[in-house]
Short mmCIF file of C-alpha atoms and ligand atoms in Angstrom, two decimals:
data_model
loop_
_atom_site.label_atom_id
_atom_site.label_comp_id
_atom_site.label_asym_id
_atom_site.label_seq_id
_atom_site.Cartn_x
_atom_site.Cartn_y
_atom_site.Cartn_z
CA MET A 14 0.00 0.08 -0.05
CA ARG A 15 1.31 3.45 -0.89
CA VAL A 16 0.06 6.78 0.75
CA GLU A 17 -2.45 8.28 -1.58
CA GLY A 18 -4.03 11.67 -2.10
CA THR A 19 -0.83 13.99 -2.66
CA GLU A 20 -0.98 15.67 -5.97
CA THR A 21 2.22 17.86 -5.47
CA VAL A 22 5.19 16.25 -6.88
CA ARG A 23 8.60 15.99 -4.66
CA ARG A 24 11.81 14.48 -5.85
CA ILE A 25 13.08 12.38 -2.84
CA LEU A 26 16.84 11.10 -2.66
CA CYS A 27 17.10 8.15 -0.37
CA VAL A 28 20.67 7.77 0.92
CA PHE A 29 21.86 4.77 2.87
CA PRO A 30 25.20 5.24 4.63
CA ARG A 31 28.26 3.54 4.42
CA TYR A 32 29.08 0.76 6.82
CA THR A 33 32.22 0.77 8.87
CA SER A 34 34.38 -2.18 8.10
CA SER A 35 32.78 -4.93 10.34
CA PHE A 36 33.12 -8.69 10.87
CA GLY A 37 29.58 -9.21 9.68
CA THR A 38 29.72 -7.45 6.50
CA PHE A 39 32.13 -9.62 4.62
CA GLU A 40 33.97 -6.84 2.72
CA HIS A 41 37.17 -9.13 2.44
CA ALA A 42 35.01 -11.52 0.62
CA TYR A 43 33.97 -9.10 -2.09
CA PRO A 44 37.16 -9.02 -4.29
CA LEU A 45 36.63 -12.72 -4.67
CA THR A 46 33.27 -12.21 -6.06
CA ASP A 47 32.02 -11.18 -9.54
CA GLY A 48 31.54 -7.45 -8.49
CA VAL A 49 29.83 -7.53 -5.03
CA GLN A 50 30.13 -4.02 -3.26
CA ALA A 51 27.78 -4.13 -0.63
CA PHE A 52 26.26 -6.28 2.07
CA MET A 53 22.50 -6.51 1.90
CA PRO A 54 19.79 -4.08 0.39
CA PRO A 55 18.52 -2.09 3.31
CA GLN A 56 14.81 -2.93 3.86
CA GLY A 57 13.92 0.16 5.63
CA LEU A 58 14.74 2.99 3.39
CA LEU A 59 13.47 0.69 0.17
CA LEU A 60 10.27 0.40 2.13
CA ILE A 61 9.74 4.01 2.47
CA ALA A 62 10.65 4.54 -1.23
CA ALA A 63 7.94 2.03 -2.14
CA TYR A 64 5.16 3.89 0.19
CA LEU A 65 5.88 7.19 -1.17
CA PRO A 66 3.32 8.73 -3.26
CA ALA A 67 3.40 6.99 -6.79
CA ASN A 68 3.97 10.29 -8.61
CA TRP A 69 6.90 11.18 -6.58
CA PRO A 70 10.21 10.33 -8.36
CA VAL A 71 12.81 8.58 -6.01
CA ARG A 72 16.42 7.89 -6.34
CA PHE A 73 18.04 5.48 -4.08
CA ILE A 74 21.89 5.71 -3.39
CA ASP A 75 23.78 3.02 -1.01
CA GLU A 76 27.02 4.94 -0.45
CA ASN A 77 28.55 1.47 0.16
CA ILE A 78 28.30 1.25 -3.70
CA ARG A 79 28.61 4.87 -4.73
CA ALA A 80 28.58 8.05 -3.02
CA ALA A 81 25.85 10.58 -3.57
CA THR A 82 26.98 13.25 -6.06
CA THR A 83 26.50 17.02 -6.56
CA GLU A 84 24.12 16.07 -9.34
CA ASP A 85 22.22 13.69 -7.04
CA PHE A 86 21.63 16.60 -4.41
CA GLU A 87 20.94 19.31 -7.24
CA TRP A 88 18.18 16.83 -8.37
CA ALA A 89 16.57 16.22 -5.02
CA GLU A 90 13.97 18.49 -3.22
CA ALA A 91 14.47 16.25 -0.02
CA VAL A 92 16.87 13.87 1.33
CA PHE A 93 15.81 10.62 3.42
CA VAL A 94 18.37 8.79 5.68
CA SER A 95 18.15 5.72 7.52
CA GLY A 96 20.68 3.47 9.42
CA MET A 97 21.92 2.06 12.70
CA HIS A 98 23.92 3.21 15.57
CA ILE A 99 27.05 1.92 13.74
CA GLN A 100 26.22 4.29 10.68
CA ARG A 101 25.64 7.33 12.97
CA GLN A 102 28.80 9.37 11.86
CA GLN A 103 28.06 8.60 8.25
CA MET A 104 24.32 9.76 8.61
CA ASN A 105 25.35 13.07 10.19
CA ASP A 106 27.95 13.54 7.36
CA ILE A 107 25.15 12.97 4.74
CA CYS A 108 22.90 15.44 6.54
CA ARG A 109 25.82 17.98 6.41
CA ARG A 110 26.22 17.49 2.60
CA ALA A 111 22.47 17.75 1.83
CA HIS A 112 22.47 21.14 4.03
CA ALA A 113 25.25 22.34 1.62
CA PHE A 114 22.52 22.19 -0.99
CA ASP A 115 19.86 23.74 1.44
CA LEU A 116 17.89 20.61 1.17
CA PRO A 117 15.68 19.39 4.04
CA VAL A 118 16.90 16.11 5.37
CA ALA A 119 15.00 13.54 7.21
CA ILE A 120 16.20 10.55 9.33
CA GLY A 121 14.23 7.27 10.17
CA GLY A 122 15.19 3.83 11.22
CA PRO A 123 16.43 2.18 14.17
CA SER A 124 19.06 4.35 15.54
CA VAL A 125 17.10 7.69 15.45
CA SER A 126 14.12 5.73 16.94
CA ALA A 127 16.30 4.77 19.92
CA CYS A 128 18.34 7.93 20.32
CA PRO A 129 17.00 11.02 18.70
CA ASP A 130 19.50 13.23 20.34
CA TYR A 131 22.31 11.69 18.36
CA TYR A 132 20.78 13.52 15.35
CA PRO A 133 20.54 17.35 16.27
CA SER A 134 21.32 18.61 12.78
CA PHE A 135 18.46 16.89 10.71
CA ASP A 136 15.45 18.91 9.86
CA TYR A 137 12.94 15.91 10.50
CA LEU A 138 13.36 13.05 12.80
CA HIS A 139 11.06 10.06 12.15
CA VAL A 140 10.86 8.25 15.12
CA GLY A 141 9.21 4.66 15.27
CA GLU A 142 7.96 2.55 12.49
CA LEU A 143 6.19 3.32 9.19
CA GLY A 144 2.89 5.11 10.31
CA ASP A 145 1.27 8.19 10.85
CA ALA A 146 4.54 9.90 11.39
CA THR A 147 5.44 8.91 7.93
CA ASN A 148 2.27 10.36 6.51
CA GLU A 149 2.93 13.63 8.36
CA LEU A 150 6.27 13.80 7.09
CA ILE A 151 4.96 13.26 3.46
CA ALA A 152 2.16 15.79 3.97
CA ARG A 153 4.75 18.53 5.33
CA LEU A 154 6.96 18.00 2.49
CA ALA A 155 4.17 18.09 -0.08
CA ARG A 156 3.02 21.49 1.39
CA ASP A 157 6.61 23.13 1.69
CA PRO A 158 9.89 21.57 0.74
CA SER A 159 12.09 24.25 2.34
CA ARG A 160 13.92 23.53 5.28
CA PRO A 161 11.82 24.06 8.59
CA PRO A 162 13.18 26.81 10.88
CA ARG A 163 13.96 24.25 13.74
CA GLN A 164 13.81 20.44 13.88
CA VAL A 165 10.49 18.69 13.67
CA VAL A 166 10.27 15.29 15.61
CA LEU A 167 7.49 13.06 14.15
CA LYS A 168 6.60 9.97 16.33
CA THR A 169 4.58 6.91 14.96
CA VAL A 170 1.75 6.22 17.19
CA ASP A 171 -0.50 4.37 14.53
CA ARG A 172 1.79 1.90 12.80
CA VAL A 173 0.80 0.70 9.42
CA ALA A 174 -0.05 -2.96 9.60
CA MET A 175 2.68 -5.06 8.14
CA THR A 176 0.16 -6.89 5.95
CA ASP A 177 -0.46 -3.35 4.45
CA PHE A 178 3.34 -2.90 3.61
CA PRO A 179 4.19 -2.38 0.08
CA ILE A 180 7.00 -4.77 -1.40
CA PRO A 181 10.18 -2.75 -0.75
CA ALA A 182 11.53 -0.81 -3.93
CA TYR A 183 14.10 -3.60 -4.77
CA GLU A 184 13.96 -2.17 -8.26
CA LEU A 185 15.75 0.89 -7.04
CA ALA A 186 18.77 -0.92 -5.63
CA GLU A 187 21.32 -2.57 -7.77
CA VAL A 188 20.49 -5.90 -6.10
CA LYS A 189 23.22 -7.75 -8.08
CA LYS A 190 25.96 -5.76 -6.19
CA TYR A 191 24.79 -7.12 -2.84
CA PHE A 192 26.42 -10.13 -0.98
CA LEU A 193 22.88 -11.24 0.20
CA GLY A 194 19.21 -10.58 -0.90
CA SER A 195 17.21 -9.58 2.17
CA ILE A 196 13.48 -9.94 3.14
CA GLN A 197 11.43 -9.34 6.15
CA TYR A 198 8.51 -11.35 7.46
CA SER A 199 8.05 -10.37 11.10
CA SER A 200 9.25 -7.68 13.52
CA GLY A 201 9.81 -7.83 17.26
CA CYS A 202 10.64 -10.52 19.67
CA PRO A 203 8.71 -12.01 22.85
CA TYR A 204 12.08 -12.33 24.74
CA GLN A 205 13.71 -9.80 26.80
CA CYS A 206 17.42 -10.59 26.73
CA GLU A 207 19.21 -7.75 28.84
CA PHE A 208 21.43 -6.07 26.21
CA CYS A 209 18.99 -6.24 23.38
CA ASP A 210 17.01 -3.12 22.13
CA ILE A 211 14.63 -5.14 19.90
CA PRO A 212 11.61 -5.83 22.13
CA GLY A 213 11.90 -2.03 23.32
CA LEU A 214 11.78 -0.71 19.83
CA TYR A 215 9.64 -3.06 17.97
CA GLY A 216 7.76 -4.72 20.75
CA ARG A 217 7.26 -8.35 22.09
CA ASN A 218 4.42 -9.41 20.08
CA PRO A 219 5.81 -9.90 16.65
CA ARG A 220 3.95 -8.25 13.89
CA LEU A 221 3.74 -10.02 10.58
CA LYS A 222 3.48 -10.01 6.78
CA SER A 223 1.20 -12.56 5.01
CA PRO A 224 2.81 -15.46 3.40
CA GLU A 225 1.41 -14.03 -0.05
CA GLN A 226 3.43 -10.94 0.47
CA ILE A 227 6.44 -12.84 1.18
CA LEU A 228 6.17 -14.84 -2.07
CA ALA A 229 5.38 -11.76 -3.95
CA GLU A 230 8.71 -10.30 -2.52
CA LEU A 231 10.65 -13.36 -3.42
CA ASP A 232 9.30 -13.13 -7.16
CA LYS A 233 10.19 -9.49 -7.13
CA LEU A 234 13.70 -10.08 -5.77
CA ARG A 235 14.22 -12.79 -8.58
CA GLU A 236 12.79 -10.51 -11.13
CA CYS A 237 15.31 -7.92 -10.05
CA GLY A 238 18.04 -10.39 -10.42
CA VAL A 239 18.73 -11.67 -7.00
CA THR A 240 20.07 -15.31 -7.03
CA GLY A 241 22.00 -17.38 -4.32
CA SER A 242 21.22 -16.25 -0.93
CA VAL A 243 18.24 -14.49 0.73
CA TYR A 244 18.40 -13.57 4.41
CA PHE A 245 15.34 -13.28 6.48
CA VAL A 246 16.06 -10.10 8.75
CA ASP A 247 13.56 -10.99 11.17
CA ASP A 248 14.65 -10.31 14.74
CA ASN A 249 13.67 -13.91 15.53
CA PHE A 250 12.23 -15.99 12.79
CA ILE A 251 10.43 -18.30 15.49
CA GLY A 252 9.25 -15.35 17.59
CA ASN A 253 5.93 -16.42 16.63
CA ARG A 254 6.25 -20.20 16.00
CA LYS A 255 2.73 -20.49 14.75
CA ALA A 256 3.48 -17.81 12.09
CA ALA A 257 6.74 -19.72 11.14
CA LEU A 258 4.77 -22.74 10.61
CA ASP A 259 2.27 -21.12 8.36
CA LEU A 260 4.66 -19.50 6.22
CA LEU A 261 7.18 -22.54 5.63
CA PRO A 262 4.87 -24.52 3.53
CA HIS A 263 4.49 -21.68 1.24
CA LEU A 264 8.14 -21.18 1.03
CA VAL A 265 8.63 -24.93 0.36
CA GLU A 266 5.92 -24.77 -2.55
CA TRP A 267 7.67 -21.54 -3.88
CA GLN A 268 11.05 -23.26 -3.91
CA LYS A 269 9.71 -26.34 -5.77
CA ARG A 270 7.90 -24.20 -8.31
CA THR A 271 11.03 -22.13 -8.91
CA GLY A 272 13.72 -24.87 -8.79
CA TYR A 273 15.05 -23.99 -5.46
CA VAL A 274 16.64 -20.67 -6.88
CA MET A 275 17.37 -19.28 -3.45
CA ARG A 276 19.28 -20.44 -0.56
CA LEU A 277 17.59 -19.11 2.57
CA ALA A 278 18.89 -18.03 5.91
CA CYS A 279 17.36 -16.47 9.05
CA GLU A 280 18.18 -15.47 12.65
CA ALA A 281 16.33 -17.43 15.29
CA THR A 282 16.71 -18.35 19.13
CA LEU A 283 18.56 -21.51 19.72
CA ASN A 284 15.51 -23.33 21.11
CA ILE A 285 14.52 -23.75 17.55
CA ALA A 286 16.33 -27.05 18.25
CA LYS A 287 13.34 -28.23 20.23
CA ARG A 288 10.96 -27.85 17.09
CA PRO A 289 11.65 -30.58 14.70
CA GLU A 290 8.58 -29.75 12.91
CA ILE A 291 9.93 -26.30 12.15
CA LEU A 292 13.32 -27.54 11.31
CA GLU A 293 12.07 -30.34 8.84
CA LYS A 294 10.10 -27.64 6.98
CA MET A 295 13.07 -25.13 7.00
CA ARG A 296 15.33 -27.99 5.38
CA GLU A 297 12.59 -28.48 2.84
CA ALA A 298 12.45 -24.75 2.20
CA PHE A 299 16.06 -24.95 1.55
CA PHE A 300 17.16 -22.76 4.54
CA VAL A 301 21.00 -23.52 4.87
CA THR A 302 22.16 -21.16 7.53
CA VAL A 303 20.65 -19.99 11.03
CA PHE A 304 22.25 -17.26 12.86
CA CYS A 305 21.68 -17.89 16.85
CA GLY A 306 22.56 -15.39 19.43
CA ILE A 307 24.27 -18.09 21.56
CA GLU A 308 26.26 -15.24 23.38
CA THR A 309 28.05 -17.22 25.80
CA PRO A 310 28.37 -20.99 26.53
CA ASP A 311 28.31 -20.04 30.29
CA PRO A 312 24.93 -20.93 31.88
CA ASP A 313 25.31 -18.56 34.64
CA ALA A 314 25.96 -15.73 32.15
CA LEU A 315 22.93 -16.66 30.02
CA LYS A 316 20.83 -16.64 33.38
CA ALA A 317 22.27 -13.29 34.29
CA MET A 318 21.36 -11.70 30.95
CA HIS A 319 17.95 -13.23 30.96
CA LYS A 320 18.59 -15.52 28.05
CA ASP A 321 17.52 -18.69 29.83
CA HIS A 322 15.79 -19.86 26.75
CA ASN A 323 19.22 -20.68 25.20
CA MET A 324 19.47 -23.34 27.74
CA MET A 325 16.20 -25.20 26.90
CA VAL A 326 18.38 -27.83 25.31
CA PRO A 327 21.93 -28.18 26.01
CA ILE A 328 23.90 -25.85 23.81
CA LEU A 329 26.02 -28.18 21.81
CA GLU A 330 23.10 -30.53 21.33
CA GLY A 331 21.00 -27.73 19.98
CA VAL A 332 23.79 -26.80 17.44
CA ARG A 333 24.13 -30.42 16.41
CA THR A 334 20.37 -30.74 16.06
CA ILE A 335 20.19 -27.79 13.85
CA ASN A 336 23.29 -29.12 11.77
CA SER A 337 21.42 -32.38 11.30
CA TYR A 338 18.91 -30.69 9.33
CA GLY A 339 21.36 -29.51 6.93
CA MET A 340 21.53 -25.93 8.39
CA GLU A 341 24.91 -24.41 9.44
CA VAL A 342 24.83 -22.35 12.68
CA VAL A 343 26.33 -19.01 12.93
CA SER A 344 26.69 -17.75 16.51
CA GLY A 345 26.79 -14.34 18.13
CA ILE A 346 29.11 -14.02 21.17
CA ILE A 347 29.54 -11.32 23.72
CA MET A 348 32.73 -10.73 25.78
CA GLY A 349 32.99 -8.33 28.81
CA LEU A 350 29.91 -9.70 30.60
CA ASP A 351 29.87 -9.25 34.41
CA THR A 352 30.14 -13.08 34.62
CA ASP A 353 33.36 -13.13 32.58
CA LYS A 354 36.31 -14.57 34.41
CA PRO A 355 40.12 -14.65 33.49
CA GLU A 356 39.51 -18.04 31.93
CA THR A 357 36.43 -17.07 29.87
CA ALA A 358 38.49 -16.72 26.61
CA ASP A 359 40.03 -20.37 27.04
CA ALA A 360 36.49 -21.72 27.82
CA LEU A 361 35.04 -19.81 24.70
CA LEU A 362 37.81 -21.32 22.58
CA ALA A 363 36.92 -24.82 23.79
CA PHE A 364 33.24 -24.04 22.69
CA VAL A 365 34.46 -23.00 19.19
CA ASP A 366 36.24 -26.25 18.62
CA GLU A 367 33.63 -28.59 20.20
CA SER A 368 30.74 -26.80 18.45
CA GLN A 369 32.52 -26.71 14.99
CA ILE A 370 30.67 -23.40 14.23
CA PRO A 371 32.70 -21.63 11.35
CA LEU A 372 31.40 -18.36 11.98
CA LEU A 373 31.06 -16.63 15.24
CA THR A 374 30.79 -12.84 15.44
CA ILE A 375 32.62 -12.13 18.77
CA ASN A 376 32.04 -8.62 20.07
CA LEU A 377 32.62 -6.78 23.29
CA LEU A 378 29.54 -5.93 25.30
CA GLN A 379 28.06 -2.56 24.40
CA ALA A 380 25.05 -1.01 26.29
CA LEU A 381 22.42 0.23 23.85
CA PRO A 382 19.91 2.99 24.81
CA LYS A 383 16.37 1.40 25.44
CA THR A 384 17.70 -1.68 26.91
CA PRO A 385 17.37 -3.23 30.37
CA LEU A 386 21.38 -3.29 30.49
CA TRP A 387 21.51 0.46 29.93
CA ASP A 388 19.12 1.12 32.71
CA ARG A 389 21.09 -1.20 35.12
CA LEU A 390 24.52 0.18 34.27
CA ALA A 391 23.36 3.70 34.49
CA ARG A 392 21.89 2.64 37.93
CA GLU A 393 25.25 1.20 38.87
CA GLY A 394 27.24 4.14 37.66
CA ARG A 395 28.93 2.01 35.01
CA LEU A 396 27.97 3.66 31.69
CA LEU A 397 30.82 5.64 30.14
CA ASP A 398 30.70 8.19 27.42
CA ASP A 399 31.42 7.03 23.97
CA ASP A 400 34.87 8.09 23.11
CA ASP A 401 37.74 7.11 21.10
CA SER A 402 39.76 5.54 23.51
CA ARG A 403 37.68 2.47 24.18
CA ASP A 404 35.90 0.00 22.34
CA SER A 405 32.82 -0.35 24.59
CA ASN A 406 30.75 2.14 26.89
CA VAL A 407 30.47 -0.39 29.51
CA ALA A 408 32.96 -0.29 32.77
CA PHE A 409 33.59 -4.02 32.84
CA LEU A 410 34.15 -5.78 36.10
CA LEU A 411 37.56 -7.19 34.73
CA PRO A 412 40.14 -4.45 33.77
CA TYR A 413 39.37 -3.08 30.29
CA ASP A 414 42.88 -4.20 28.94
CA GLN A 415 42.22 -7.80 30.02
CA VAL A 416 38.91 -8.04 28.40
CA VAL A 417 40.28 -6.61 25.24
CA SER A 418 43.30 -8.78 25.20
CA SER A 419 41.00 -12.03 25.76
CA TRP A 420 38.84 -10.83 22.74
CA ARG A 421 41.96 -10.38 20.66
CA LYS A 422 43.26 -13.85 21.85
CA CYS A 423 39.93 -15.30 20.70
CA MET A 424 39.83 -13.69 17.50
CA GLU A 425 43.33 -14.72 16.72
CA VAL A 426 43.05 -18.43 17.82
CA ALA A 427 39.70 -19.16 16.40
CA TYR A 428 40.21 -17.97 12.95
CA GLN A 429 43.68 -19.47 12.49
CA PRO A 430 43.11 -20.82 8.94
CA GLU A 431 43.82 -24.44 10.02
CA LYS A 432 41.21 -24.26 12.57
CA LEU A 433 38.67 -22.60 10.49
CA TYR A 434 39.07 -24.81 7.67
CA ALA A 435 38.80 -27.91 9.91
CA ARG A 436 35.41 -26.55 11.03
CA TYR A 437 34.37 -25.82 7.37
CA GLN A 438 35.39 -29.69 6.68
CA TYR A 439 33.21 -30.84 9.48
CA GLN A 440 30.38 -28.95 7.99
CA CYS A 441 30.87 -30.24 4.66
CA ASP A 442 30.84 -33.81 6.14
CA TYR A 443 28.12 -33.48 8.73
CA THR A 444 25.91 -30.72 7.91
CA TYR A 445 26.07 -29.78 4.33
CA ALA A 446 25.55 -33.76 3.50
CA GLN A 447 22.35 -33.47 5.07
CA ARG A 448 20.75 -30.73 2.84
CA LEU A 449 18.06 -31.40 0.35
CA LYS A 450 19.28 -32.45 -2.98
CA VAL A 451 17.81 -29.82 -5.17
CA PRO A 452 17.58 -30.04 -8.98
CA VAL A 453 20.02 -27.94 -11.28
CA THR A 454 17.70 -25.39 -12.76
CA PRO A 455 17.97 -23.86 -16.34
CA GLU A 456 18.72 -20.67 -14.64
CA GLN A 457 21.68 -22.26 -12.86
CA LYS A 458 22.96 -23.96 -16.01
CA SER A 459 22.60 -20.68 -17.93
CA TRP A 460 25.92 -19.16 -19.37
CA ALA A 461 25.53 -16.12 -17.21
CA ASN A 462 25.54 -18.21 -13.98
CA ILE A 463 28.39 -20.54 -15.13
CA ARG A 464 30.50 -17.26 -16.17
CA ARG A 465 29.77 -15.96 -12.55
CA GLY A 466 31.05 -19.18 -10.94
CA LEU A 467 34.21 -19.07 -13.06
CA ILE A 468 34.84 -15.57 -12.34
CA MET A 469 34.71 -16.32 -8.44
CA LEU A 470 36.65 -19.42 -8.92
CA ARG A 471 39.45 -17.72 -10.73
CA ASN A 472 39.44 -14.89 -7.97
CA ILE A 473 39.66 -17.48 -5.42
CA PHE A 474 42.37 -19.62 -6.89
CA TRP A 475 44.56 -16.54 -7.72
CA LYS A 476 43.96 -14.37 -4.75
CA VAL A 477 43.75 -17.24 -2.08
CA GLY A 478 45.39 -20.34 -3.75
CA VAL A 479 48.37 -18.58 -5.33
CA LEU A 480 48.93 -15.09 -3.71
CA GLY A 481 47.49 -16.10 -0.22
CA ASP A 482 50.04 -16.89 2.58
CA TYR A 483 47.60 -19.93 3.80
CA LYS A 484 47.33 -21.71 0.57
CA LYS A 485 48.48 -25.01 1.83
CA VAL A 486 45.37 -25.16 4.16
CA PHE A 487 43.25 -23.74 1.41
CA TRP A 488 44.38 -26.28 -1.26
CA LYS A 489 44.01 -29.41 1.09
CA PHE A 490 40.18 -28.25 1.56
CA ALA A 491 39.66 -27.09 -2.09
CA LEU A 492 40.95 -30.26 -3.59
CA GLY A 493 38.50 -32.43 -1.43
CA ARG A 494 35.62 -30.23 -2.58
CA LEU A 495 36.73 -30.30 -6.19
CA ARG A 496 36.91 -34.04 -6.24
CA ARG A 497 33.39 -34.24 -5.10
CA GLY A 498 32.41 -31.77 -7.45
CA ASP A 499 31.15 -29.41 -4.76
CA PHE A 500 32.03 -25.98 -6.54
CA GLU A 501 29.25 -24.24 -4.57
CA GLY A 502 30.60 -25.28 -1.29
CA LEU A 503 34.08 -24.44 -2.21
CA ILE A 504 33.18 -21.13 -3.36
CA ALA A 505 30.92 -20.16 -0.31
CA SER A 506 33.40 -21.31 2.28
CA SER A 507 36.36 -20.01 0.81
CA MET A 508 34.92 -16.46 0.26
CA ILE A 509 33.65 -16.14 3.76
CA GLY A 510 36.71 -18.07 5.22
CA HIS A 511 38.94 -15.57 3.56
CA HIS A 512 36.98 -12.56 5.25
CA LEU A 513 37.09 -14.15 8.62
CA ILE A 514 40.78 -14.97 8.36
CA MET A 515 41.66 -11.34 7.22
CA PHE A 516 39.24 -9.64 9.56
CA ALA A 517 40.52 -11.53 12.54
CA ARG A 518 44.21 -10.78 11.63
CA ALA A 519 43.41 -7.06 11.71
CA ALA A 520 41.38 -7.39 14.99
CA SER A 521 44.02 -9.25 17.00
CA GLY A 522 46.66 -6.84 15.62
CA GLY A 523 44.48 -3.80 17.05
CA GLN A 524 43.30 -2.71 13.80
CA GLN A 525 39.55 -3.33 14.30
CA ASN A 526 37.01 -2.55 16.73
CA ALA A 527 36.21 -4.95 19.57
CA SER A 528 32.56 -4.06 19.24
CA ASN A 529 30.21 -3.46 16.32
CA TYR A 530 28.80 -0.49 18.03
CA SER A 531 32.17 1.27 18.95
CA ILE A 532 32.94 4.54 17.51
CA ARG A 533 36.74 4.04 17.63
CA LEU A 534 38.05 4.09 14.20
CA ARG A 535 35.17 5.40 12.60
CA GLU A 536 36.18 8.81 11.63
CA ALA A 537 38.40 7.54 8.88
CA SER A 538 35.30 5.85 7.37
CA VAL A 539 33.10 8.58 6.52
CA PRO A 540 32.99 8.95 2.84
CA ALA A 541 34.66 11.83 1.03
CA GLU A 542 32.40 13.82 -1.04
S1 SF4 B 719 16.09 -13.45 21.52
FE1 SF4 B 719 17.40 -12.15 20.23
S2 SF4 B 719 16.00 -10.52 19.23
FE2 SF4 B 719 15.02 -11.54 21.05
S3 SF4 B 719 15.48 -10.23 22.78
FE3 SF4 B 719 16.99 -11.92 22.79
S4 SF4 B 719 18.73 -11.10 21.60
FE4 SF4 B 719 16.92 -9.79 21.31
#
């Protein structure tokens, strides 16, 4: 559904800010691909673009692909920006550049919704989700496209039902330049983990689109050229288990009809391992990866952060169960918890070995506004100002240097090429072997797809197998894959593995932040005009 009844025409420039180099955006993998330049198409900004009046021309620019130019700003009558806390400085920079052209700039999305005071220069703050604030913003711009004399804050009270969401304007994004396609089925999560801002921002009762909307979005993504992997960005895919069960048969049917053109991935709580009926359907729908916020293998720590639901099955058993349905587990891990001890790093590394999880995003604890953690630390006087000398705003109970050096040690050891490739080998033998054997479609046999695969193989063989400094480990793995004719497994593991190895080296050498939210090292990443 689009907003209606606006006859005035306004040209809107939607600008998505650059990400800072991060563990989870895979930029070291991009040079091994056939031209990928960014991580995932941003759902929020593309949704707003699709919601704007049909007669309003919209330009979408992802600054991870190219910076907005003078010509873009001269074309526009208003600029929309959206992003997460990690992109705060880049968002403020876009605002500054747009103001140089005297354009009104509006910001929406998760960061401004949690922390409006991070964005004092913007003309319009859109706080909350798509709803009456969005309609008011559009009406104000229709009436008057000049900059308001002072900042206007618009807060959504009545949200648009997700069943009325239009399909995000994927056609405006250069989807082929993204590492993954993205899609959203639900918003919100019923749990209340202490550090997480999702329940505070989006509620505990997940809101949902209809299965028909999801299929229409998948069709559109496919029309726009997405092949390969599509990530459900839902906060928790099983936040409403019944809804997941309602959707899955539709996904299975869509995959069968289209020849399993997409590999699917999602985020879900680890207690999904207790739901074989969901896991079986996910396997049939060709879900191949599940991101689980395991956070820590320490039961006391899980209890303290109110993540007891991770203990509904023993963690390692849960991981094995998910693997047995052909799905690789990706895990979030947090260090710097109050329950951490001097031996936490060793316990974590033992867990990495035992779980055989190849990809774990290991971050230092950061307190986000609108979380119970933030409130508790504020009460305890342990919230520190963000500054460039630290990678976290939390006063840890252990000395800061000890926590950071534990984190560096974990990054260094967990991502040694031998260890990482051994975990990938395990996944090939025990997880990927359980996946559905899907037919080779005409699309996959097409010359364009074969050419794409050949380009990636050439890049991998040259940049990792010839020029790389861990080539012996790589070839041992690669030859095994080649003997089995598993080109897809070889390409996927080598690309992601290369990113993890390169990023972890920079991290353990002190050249990367220990937290995805830290502002340290961010200055240099603001794009030049
Ligand atoms: S389960 Fe995940 S999304 Fe839900 S509150 Fe916990 S961390 Fe947040």
